[in-house]
mmCIF file of C-alpha atoms in Angstrom:
data_model
loop_
_atom_site.group_PDB
_atom_site.id
_atom_site.type_symbol
_atom_site.label_atom_id
_atom_site.label_comp_id
_atom_site.label_asym_id
_atom_site.label_seq_id
_atom_site.Cartn_x
_atom_site.Cartn_y
_atom_site.Cartn_z
ATOM 1 C CA ILE V 1 115.417 101.105 85.649
ATOM 2 C CA ASN V 2 119.016 102.374 85.319
ATOM 3 C CA SER V 3 121.069 99.459 86.698
ATOM 4 C CA ALA V 4 123.786 101.703 88.134
ATOM 5 C CA THR V 5 121.645 104.342 89.840
ATOM 6 C CA GLN V 6 118.407 102.346 90.270
ATOM 7 C CA GLY V 7 116.567 105.415 89.014
ATOM 8 C CA ALA V 8 113.402 104.863 87.011
ATOM 9 C CA VAL V 9 113.701 105.838 83.336
ATOM 10 C CA PRO V 10 110.747 107.972 82.143
ATOM 11 C CA LEU V 11 108.763 105.993 79.557
ATOM 12 C CA SER V 12 105.689 106.626 77.460
ATOM 13 C CA ASN V 13 103.352 104.114 75.801
ATOM 14 C CA ASP V 14 104.979 101.389 77.902
ATOM 15 C CA LYS V 15 101.996 99.006 78.114
ATOM 16 C CA THR V 16 101.649 95.808 76.100
ATOM 17 C CA ASP V 17 98.882 95.658 73.493
ATOM 18 C CA GLN V 18 96.149 93.003 73.295
ATOM 19 C CA ASP V 19 98.661 90.533 71.813
ATOM 20 C CA GLY V 20 101.341 91.161 74.454
ATOM 21 C CA ASN V 21 103.576 93.253 72.177
ATOM 22 C CA TYR V 22 105.413 96.357 73.376
ATOM 23 C CA SER V 23 107.913 98.869 72.019
ATOM 24 C CA LEU V 24 110.065 101.376 73.920
ATOM 25 C CA ARG V 25 112.643 103.980 72.981
ATOM 26 C CA ILE V 26 115.563 104.359 75.426
ATOM 27 C CA ALA V 27 119.182 105.512 75.228
ATOM 28 C CA SER V 28 122.089 103.073 75.130
ATOM 29 C CA GLY V 29 122.933 101.794 78.591
ATOM 30 C CA THR V 30 122.513 98.993 81.101
ATOM 31 C CA TYR V 31 119.059 98.543 82.544
ATOM 32 C CA ASP V 32 116.842 96.419 84.761
ATOM 33 C CA PHE V 33 113.526 95.626 83.091
ATOM 34 C CA VAL V 34 110.458 95.056 85.280
ATOM 35 C CA PHE V 35 107.286 93.552 83.805
ATOM 36 C CA ASN V 36 104.243 94.482 85.885
ATOM 37 C CA PRO V 37 101.059 92.524 85.090
ATOM 38 C CA LEU V 38 97.783 93.501 86.737
ATOM 39 C CA PRO V 39 96.868 91.255 89.705
ATOM 40 C CA SER V 40 93.591 90.306 88.013
ATOM 41 C CA SER V 41 95.621 88.479 85.344
ATOM 42 C CA HIS V 42 96.877 85.919 87.921
ATOM 43 C CA LEU V 43 100.359 86.411 86.433
ATOM 44 C CA SER V 44 103.519 86.964 88.476
ATOM 45 C CA GLY V 45 105.788 89.944 87.860
ATOM 46 C CA LEU V 46 109.259 89.499 86.401
ATOM 47 C CA LYS V 47 112.551 91.414 86.643
ATOM 48 C CA LEU V 48 115.529 91.158 84.280
ATOM 49 C CA VAL V 49 118.714 92.735 85.646
ATOM 50 C CA ASN V 50 121.794 94.282 84.001
ATOM 51 C CA VAL V 51 120.538 94.102 80.418
ATOM 52 C CA SER V 52 122.939 95.900 78.078
ATOM 53 C CA ILE V 53 121.210 97.907 75.329
ATOM 54 C CA THR V 54 123.551 99.145 72.606
ATOM 55 C CA SER V 55 121.285 98.775 69.553
ATOM 56 C CA ASP V 56 117.690 97.986 68.628
ATOM 57 C CA SER V 57 116.820 94.888 70.672
ATOM 58 C CA THR V 58 114.055 92.330 71.070
ATOM 59 C CA ILE V 59 113.345 91.079 74.597
ATOM 60 C CA ASN V 60 110.586 88.508 74.919
ATOM 61 C CA VAL V 61 109.516 87.158 78.305
ATOM 62 C CA VAL V 62 107.102 84.565 79.671
ATOM 63 C CA LEU V 63 105.158 85.473 82.827
ATOM 64 C CA ASP V 64 104.295 82.569 85.122
ATOM 65 C CA SER V 65 100.841 81.963 86.530
ATOM 66 C CA GLY V 66 100.409 82.618 90.222
ATOM 67 C CA VAL V 67 97.873 82.969 92.988
ATOM 68 C CA ILE V 68 96.403 86.131 94.470
ATOM 69 C CA ILE V 69 97.057 87.290 98.017
ATOM 70 C CA SER V 70 94.637 90.042 98.973
ATOM 71 C CA GLY V 71 93.363 91.654 102.115
ATOM 72 C CA LYS V 72 93.025 94.817 104.137
ATOM 73 C CA VAL V 73 95.499 96.600 106.406
ATOM 74 C CA THR V 74 93.944 98.569 109.268
ATOM 75 C CA ASN V 75 94.988 100.455 112.377
ATOM 76 C CA SER V 76 93.851 99.769 115.948
ATOM 77 C CA ALA V 77 90.656 101.722 115.229
ATOM 78 C CA SER V 78 89.862 99.409 112.278
ATOM 79 C CA ALA V 79 90.435 102.201 109.740
ATOM 80 C CA GLY V 80 92.230 101.331 106.512
ATOM 81 C CA ILE V 81 95.823 102.537 106.119
ATOM 82 C CA LEU V 82 96.946 104.070 102.817
ATOM 83 C CA GLY V 83 100.371 103.362 101.351
ATOM 84 C CA VAL V 84 101.400 100.184 103.176
ATOM 85 C CA ASP V 85 103.930 98.377 100.971
ATOM 86 C CA LEU V 86 103.555 94.596 100.703
ATOM 87 C CA ASP V 87 106.741 92.518 100.396
ATOM 88 C CA ALA V 88 106.685 88.748 99.804
ATOM 89 C CA TYR V 89 109.825 86.742 100.618
ATOM 90 C CA GLN V 90 110.344 83.060 99.832
ATOM 91 C CA GLN V 91 110.462 81.445 103.250
ATOM 92 C CA VAL V 92 113.508 79.215 102.631
ATOM 93 C CA SER V 93 115.715 81.370 100.398
ATOM 94 C CA GLY V 94 114.641 84.814 101.598
ATOM 95 C CA VAL V 95 114.401 85.955 97.969
ATOM 96 C CA LYS V 96 112.002 88.862 97.504
ATOM 97 C CA ILE V 97 109.308 88.254 94.886
ATOM 98 C CA ILE V 98 108.485 90.923 92.306
ATOM 99 C CA THR V 99 104.980 92.094 93.259
ATOM 100 C CA PRO V 100 103.715 94.993 91.121
ATOM 101 C CA HIS V 101 100.921 97.277 92.378
ATOM 102 C CA ASP V 102 101.675 96.190 95.953
ATOM 103 C CA ASN V 103 100.681 99.244 98.012
ATOM 104 C CA THR V 104 97.409 99.549 99.888
ATOM 105 C CA ASP V 105 94.786 101.937 98.555
ATOM 106 C CA SER V 106 92.944 104.635 100.518
ATOM 107 C CA SER V 107 90.742 101.969 102.139
ATOM 108 C CA GLY V 108 93.711 99.815 103.134
ATOM 109 C CA ASN V 109 93.035 97.148 100.513
ATOM 110 C CA TYR V 110 95.795 95.389 98.566
ATOM 111 C CA GLN V 111 96.159 92.616 96.000
ATOM 112 C CA ILE V 112 99.362 90.921 94.799
ATOM 113 C CA VAL V 113 100.227 87.797 92.798
ATOM 114 C CA VAL V 114 102.908 85.263 93.759
ATOM 115 C CA PRO V 115 103.806 81.751 92.570
ATOM 116 C CA SER V 116 102.508 78.989 94.848
ATOM 117 C CA GLY V 117 104.856 78.487 97.784
ATOM 118 C CA ILE V 118 105.656 79.288 101.399
ATOM 119 C CA TYR V 119 106.250 82.962 102.156
ATOM 120 C CA ASN V 120 107.051 85.519 104.794
ATOM 121 C CA LEU V 121 104.787 88.489 104.097
ATOM 122 C CA GLY V 122 105.928 91.948 105.149
ATOM 123 C CA PHE V 123 103.556 94.845 105.747
ATOM 124 C CA ASP V 124 105.828 97.903 105.511
ATOM 125 C CA SER V 125 104.417 101.024 107.132
ATOM 126 C CA PRO V 126 104.498 104.280 105.129
ATOM 127 C CA LEU V 127 107.705 106.271 105.469
ATOM 128 C CA GLY V 128 107.562 108.598 108.465
ATOM 129 C CA SER V 129 104.400 107.111 109.980
ATOM 130 C CA ARG V 130 103.998 105.858 113.558
ATOM 131 C CA TYR V 131 102.691 102.493 112.406
ATOM 132 C CA VAL V 132 104.922 99.559 113.325
ATOM 133 C CA SER V 133 105.747 97.346 110.339
ATOM 134 C CA LEU V 134 104.655 93.724 110.580
ATOM 135 C CA LEU V 135 106.000 90.404 109.263
ATOM 136 C CA LYS V 136 103.812 87.306 108.991
ATOM 137 C CA ASN V 137 105.905 84.135 108.683
ATOM 138 C CA ASN V 138 105.515 80.688 107.134
ATOM 139 C CA LEU V 139 102.411 81.353 105.054
ATOM 140 C CA ASN V 140 101.608 78.393 102.799
ATOM 141 C CA ILE V 141 100.079 79.982 99.701
ATOM 142 C CA THR V 142 98.713 77.428 97.226
ATOM 143 C CA ARG V 143 95.516 79.168 96.106
ATOM 144 C CA ASP V 144 93.924 82.624 96.195
ATOM 145 C CA THR V 145 94.167 83.682 99.830
ATOM 146 C CA THR V 146 92.961 86.555 102.009
ATOM 147 C CA ILE V 147 95.403 87.845 104.634
ATOM 148 C CA ASN V 148 94.405 90.857 106.706
ATOM 149 C CA ALA V 149 96.719 92.746 109.043
ATOM 150 C CA THR V 150 96.515 95.328 111.807
ATOM 151 C CA LEU V 151 99.424 97.710 112.377
ATOM 152 C CA SER V 152 99.873 99.060 115.882
ATOM 153 C CA ASN V 153 101.062 102.538 116.798
ATOM 154 C CA GLY V 154 104.641 102.913 117.975
ATOM 155 C CA PHE V 155 107.193 105.552 118.886
ATOM 156 C CA ILE V 156 109.338 107.335 116.322
ATOM 157 C CA VAL V 157 113.057 106.677 116.739
ATOM 158 C CA SER V 158 115.075 109.000 114.533
ATOM 159 C CA GLY V 159 118.544 110.436 114.264
ATOM 160 C CA LYS V 160 121.591 110.925 112.124
ATOM 161 C CA VAL V 161 124.542 108.638 111.417
ATOM 162 C CA THR V 162 127.834 110.430 110.825
ATOM 163 C CA GLY V 163 131.347 109.399 109.843
ATOM 164 C CA PRO V 164 134.837 110.551 110.900
ATOM 165 C CA SER V 165 134.372 113.967 109.271
ATOM 166 C CA SER V 166 131.028 114.460 111.089
ATOM 167 C CA SER V 167 129.224 114.345 107.728
ATOM 168 C CA GLY V 168 126.173 112.149 107.287
ATOM 169 C CA VAL V 169 126.661 108.615 105.941
ATOM 170 C CA SER V 170 124.036 107.421 103.462
ATOM 171 C CA ASN V 171 122.570 103.915 103.141
ATOM 172 C CA VAL V 172 123.537 102.801 106.661
ATOM 173 C CA ASP V 173 121.344 99.851 107.636
ATOM 174 C CA VAL V 174 119.675 100.248 111.031
ATOM 175 C CA ASP V 175 119.045 96.860 112.689
ATOM 176 C CA VAL V 176 117.147 96.405 115.951
ATOM 177 C CA ASP V 177 116.939 93.333 118.224
ATOM 178 C CA LYS V 178 114.853 92.801 121.345
ATOM 179 C CA SER V 179 117.407 92.938 124.162
ATOM 180 C CA ALA V 180 115.878 90.107 126.192
ATOM 181 C CA THR V 181 115.445 87.540 123.413
ATOM 182 C CA LYS V 182 117.824 88.828 120.695
ATOM 183 C CA GLU V 183 114.905 88.474 118.269
ATOM 184 C CA ARG V 184 115.326 90.688 115.204
ATOM 185 C CA VAL V 185 112.618 93.340 114.827
ATOM 186 C CA TYR V 186 111.117 93.627 111.361
ATOM 187 C CA LEU V 187 111.659 97.154 110.046
ATOM 188 C CA ALA V 188 110.843 99.013 106.842
ATOM 189 C CA ASN V 189 112.531 102.093 105.369
ATOM 190 C CA ASP V 190 115.365 101.543 107.857
ATOM 191 C CA ASN V 191 118.367 102.834 105.882
ATOM 192 C CA THR V 192 119.770 106.328 106.254
ATOM 193 C CA ASN V 193 119.043 108.817 103.482
ATOM 194 C CA ILE V 194 121.560 110.774 101.447
ATOM 195 C CA ILE V 195 122.442 113.041 104.402
ATOM 196 C CA GLY V 196 122.543 110.253 106.999
ATOM 197 C CA ASP V 197 119.113 110.714 108.576
ATOM 198 C CA TYR V 198 116.809 107.827 109.503
ATOM 199 C CA ALA V 199 113.417 107.345 111.148
ATOM 200 C CA ILE V 200 111.755 104.103 112.233
ATOM 201 C CA ALA V 201 108.750 103.157 114.377
ATOM 202 C CA LEU V 202 109.091 100.798 117.357
ATOM 203 C CA PRO V 203 106.710 99.622 120.064
ATOM 204 C CA ASN V 204 107.447 100.148 123.736
ATOM 205 C CA GLY V 205 110.410 97.980 124.777
ATOM 206 C CA ILE V 206 114.145 97.590 125.357
ATOM 207 C CA TYR V 207 116.276 97.096 122.268
ATOM 208 C CA ASP V 208 119.798 96.623 120.949
ATOM 209 C CA PHE V 209 120.644 98.849 117.972
ATOM 210 C CA GLU V 210 123.235 98.191 115.288
ATOM 211 C CA PHE V 211 124.258 100.658 112.581
ATOM 212 C CA VAL V 212 125.855 98.836 109.638
ATOM 213 C CA ALA V 213 127.610 100.965 107.015
ATOM 214 C CA PRO V 214 127.950 99.871 103.364
ATOM 215 C CA LEU V 215 131.154 97.908 102.704
ATOM 216 C CA SER V 216 132.257 100.522 100.189
ATOM 217 C CA THR V 217 132.628 103.112 102.967
ATOM 218 C CA LYS V 218 135.174 100.964 104.890
ATOM 219 C CA LEU V 219 133.550 102.208 108.101
ATOM 220 C CA ALA V 220 133.021 99.957 111.117
ATOM 221 C CA GLY V 221 129.549 99.374 112.492
ATOM 222 C CA LEU V 222 128.222 100.713 115.775
ATOM 223 C CA GLY V 223 126.239 98.842 118.427
ATOM 224 C CA LEU V 224 124.090 100.268 121.248
ATOM 225 C CA SER V 225 122.732 97.904 123.898
ATOM 226 C CA SER V 226 119.640 97.972 126.114
ATOM 227 C CA VAL V 227 118.066 101.156 124.791
ATOM 228 C CA SER V 228 114.700 101.787 126.452
ATOM 229 C CA ILE V 229 111.993 103.055 124.097
ATOM 230 C CA THR V 230 109.010 104.479 125.994
ATOM 231 C CA LYS V 231 108.518 107.659 123.958
ATOM 232 C CA ASP V 232 109.777 109.283 120.761
ATOM 233 C CA ASN V 233 113.585 109.148 120.806
ATOM 234 C CA VAL V 234 116.470 110.737 118.940
ATOM 235 C CA ILE V 235 119.489 108.435 118.687
ATOM 236 C CA PHE V 236 122.621 109.618 116.916
ATOM 237 C CA GLY V 237 125.312 107.255 115.717
ATOM 238 C CA GLU V 238 128.960 107.977 114.890
ATOM 239 C CA ILE V 239 130.827 105.316 112.946
ATOM 240 C CA MET V 240 134.566 105.273 112.312
#
């Protein structure tokens, strides 16, 4: 992965052989390397960041053993949901674990490997869907474990975030709290795209919205309080 752009570099013959050896040809540059073992290996994934490649290089790694979390993600009609992204966060540090092959298949099944520990497990609904993303907290994972989840239908809240020139602002983080309790709502795919558009799914309720621009833009955030969501909504934000 190009470290600067986070774009994936096209590779061929990028699998290890039966002895764990691999060989790649890439241009000089700075890269993040992600090692993606199959879940059936019981090995955890690994990511090396900001590796400078200026000549032929040897990079050896050791993958740690882990435990399998598997299960099925369904909708309210008990049908499997395709394309739900699984995210595992260490409960104490909040660090996201590298989990290759972590999207549900056409039947809603998934399988990931993590080191033993306590995790918050996020079920991120597919981009643009009405399914509400779900976070399961404080899961003590010490052995192979089955965790199923059901995603409810919600309302689509979408809009555009613009700056002083009325042009869209990219990578603005959209945060949502329940107005009554100030509890943060777990969201997926909640940053604006390159032209400032966003779309999230929320259940019926009253919420506080916050639009947080990247520090590099030097733009202030915007807060909206007590927004009632009872149907699909379009909410625009202008940040200065």
